[in-house]
Amino acid sequence: MKRPRHNWEIVASNLAEAREEIVCLERLIAERRISAEEFEIGLRHAFHHLNFAWNIRHLPTKRYANLTHEEFETWGRHPEEMNQI
């Protein structure tokens, strides 16, 4: 059985978004200018993009560009199959 191809463009885009958020969090922490709430929101944002990178890795770009709200919510969640690792 042939494995689906990865859409590296979408994966890379989501990894870049996660990295940007983490760099921002690191800067705010180093400057001691972050609240617990800001930290949580930022970390949730980074995790959302990491989860997305995994969950949509086989999705064609055209399909990714037309996500429903439900898909956006679902694919931003922690991947169930990673709980088994």
mmCIF file of C-alpha atoms in Angstrom:
data_model
loop_
_atom_site.group_PDB
_atom_site.id
_atom_site.type_symbol
_atom_site.label_atom_id
_atom_site.label_comp_id
_atom_site.label_asym_id
_atom_site.label_seq_id
_atom_site.Cartn_x
_atom_site.Cartn_y
_atom_site.Cartn_z
ATOM 1 C CA MET A 1 0.000 0.000 0.000
ATOM 2 C CA LYS A 2 1.356 3.362 -1.020
ATOM 3 C CA ARG A 3 1.643 5.995 1.722
ATOM 4 C CA PRO A 4 0.081 9.404 1.090
ATOM 5 C CA ARG A 5 2.463 12.176 0.140
ATOM 6 C CA HIS A 6 3.296 14.829 2.679
ATOM 7 C CA ASN A 7 2.382 18.420 1.915
ATOM 8 C CA TRP A 8 5.651 19.902 3.161
ATOM 9 C CA GLU A 9 4.595 23.464 2.276
ATOM 10 C CA ILE A 10 1.670 23.374 4.723
ATOM 11 C CA VAL A 11 3.721 21.540 7.351
ATOM 12 C CA ALA A 12 6.555 24.090 7.102
ATOM 13 C CA SER A 13 4.136 27.005 7.305
ATOM 14 C CA ASN A 14 2.587 25.693 10.516
ATOM 15 C CA LEU A 15 5.986 24.897 12.028
ATOM 16 C CA ALA A 16 7.093 28.457 11.267
ATOM 17 C CA GLU A 17 3.994 29.834 13.016
ATOM 18 C CA ALA A 18 4.689 27.657 16.072
ATOM 19 C CA ARG A 19 8.350 28.715 16.100
ATOM 20 C CA GLU A 20 7.427 32.417 15.906
ATOM 21 C CA GLU A 21 5.121 32.030 18.890
ATOM 22 C CA ILE A 22 7.749 30.164 20.912
ATOM 23 C CA VAL A 23 10.409 32.781 20.128
ATOM 24 C CA CYS A 24 8.004 35.502 21.242
ATOM 25 C CA LEU A 25 7.283 33.630 24.478
ATOM 26 C CA GLU A 26 10.997 33.166 25.129
ATOM 27 C CA ARG A 27 11.608 36.891 24.621
ATOM 28 C CA LEU A 28 8.772 37.902 26.941
ATOM 29 C CA ILE A 29 9.960 35.459 29.599
ATOM 30 C CA ALA A 30 13.549 36.716 29.355
ATOM 31 C CA GLU A 31 12.307 40.295 29.721
ATOM 32 C CA ARG A 32 10.012 39.236 32.582
ATOM 33 C CA ARG A 33 7.086 40.834 30.740
ATOM 34 C CA ILE A 34 4.649 37.939 30.536
ATOM 35 C CA SER A 35 1.662 36.951 32.610
ATOM 36 C CA ALA A 36 0.507 33.405 33.252
ATOM 37 C CA GLU A 37 -2.470 34.056 30.972
ATOM 38 C CA GLU A 38 -0.282 35.341 28.116
ATOM 39 C CA PHE A 39 1.988 32.312 28.522
ATOM 40 C CA GLU A 40 -0.970 29.925 28.329
ATOM 41 C CA ILE A 41 -2.463 31.619 25.281
ATOM 42 C CA GLY A 42 0.877 31.684 23.485
ATOM 43 C CA LEU A 43 1.634 28.071 24.274
ATOM 44 C CA ARG A 44 -1.843 27.001 23.152
ATOM 45 C CA HIS A 45 -1.261 28.887 19.885
ATOM 46 C CA ALA A 46 2.084 27.135 19.341
ATOM 47 C CA PHE A 47 0.578 23.710 20.118
ATOM 48 C CA HIS A 48 -2.313 24.421 17.744
ATOM 49 C CA HIS A 49 0.140 24.921 14.877
ATOM 50 C CA LEU A 50 2.219 21.860 15.833
ATOM 51 C CA ASN A 51 -0.952 19.767 15.956
ATOM 52 C CA PHE A 52 -2.089 21.219 12.638
ATOM 53 C CA ALA A 53 1.271 20.416 11.035
ATOM 54 C CA TRP A 54 0.782 16.766 11.957
ATOM 55 C CA ASN A 55 -2.945 16.415 11.344
ATOM 56 C CA ILE A 56 -2.975 18.028 7.893
ATOM 57 C CA ARG A 57 0.361 16.747 6.633
ATOM 58 C CA HIS A 58 -1.315 14.776 3.797
ATOM 59 C CA LEU A 59 -3.909 17.394 2.885
ATOM 60 C CA PRO A 60 -3.689 19.008 -0.570
ATOM 61 C CA THR A 61 -3.101 22.770 -0.460
ATOM 62 C CA LYS A 62 -6.406 23.471 -2.222
ATOM 63 C CA ARG A 63 -8.277 21.531 0.470
ATOM 64 C CA TYR A 64 -6.328 23.244 3.253
ATOM 65 C CA ALA A 65 -7.289 26.650 1.872
ATOM 66 C CA ASN A 66 -11.005 25.823 2.263
ATOM 67 C CA LEU A 67 -11.246 24.434 5.805
ATOM 68 C CA THR A 68 -14.515 24.514 7.676
ATOM 69 C CA HIS A 69 -14.609 25.855 11.228
ATOM 70 C CA GLU A 70 -15.137 22.293 12.485
ATOM 71 C CA GLU A 71 -12.054 21.050 10.608
ATOM 72 C CA PHE A 72 -10.017 23.963 11.940
ATOM 73 C CA GLU A 73 -10.990 23.003 15.496
ATOM 74 C CA THR A 74 -10.533 19.261 14.968
ATOM 75 C CA TRP A 75 -7.180 19.436 13.215
ATOM 76 C CA GLY A 76 -5.812 21.861 15.792
ATOM 77 C CA ARG A 77 -6.248 19.261 18.553
ATOM 78 C CA HIS A 78 -3.552 16.924 19.808
ATOM 79 C CA PRO A 79 -3.371 13.914 17.467
ATOM 80 C CA GLU A 80 -4.969 10.837 19.041
ATOM 81 C CA GLU A 81 -2.432 8.496 17.444
ATOM 82 C CA MET A 82 0.373 10.257 19.340
ATOM 83 C CA ASN A 83 -1.185 9.183 22.631
ATOM 84 C CA GLN A 84 -0.253 5.633 21.719
ATOM 85 C CA ILE A 85 3.452 6.321 21.202
#
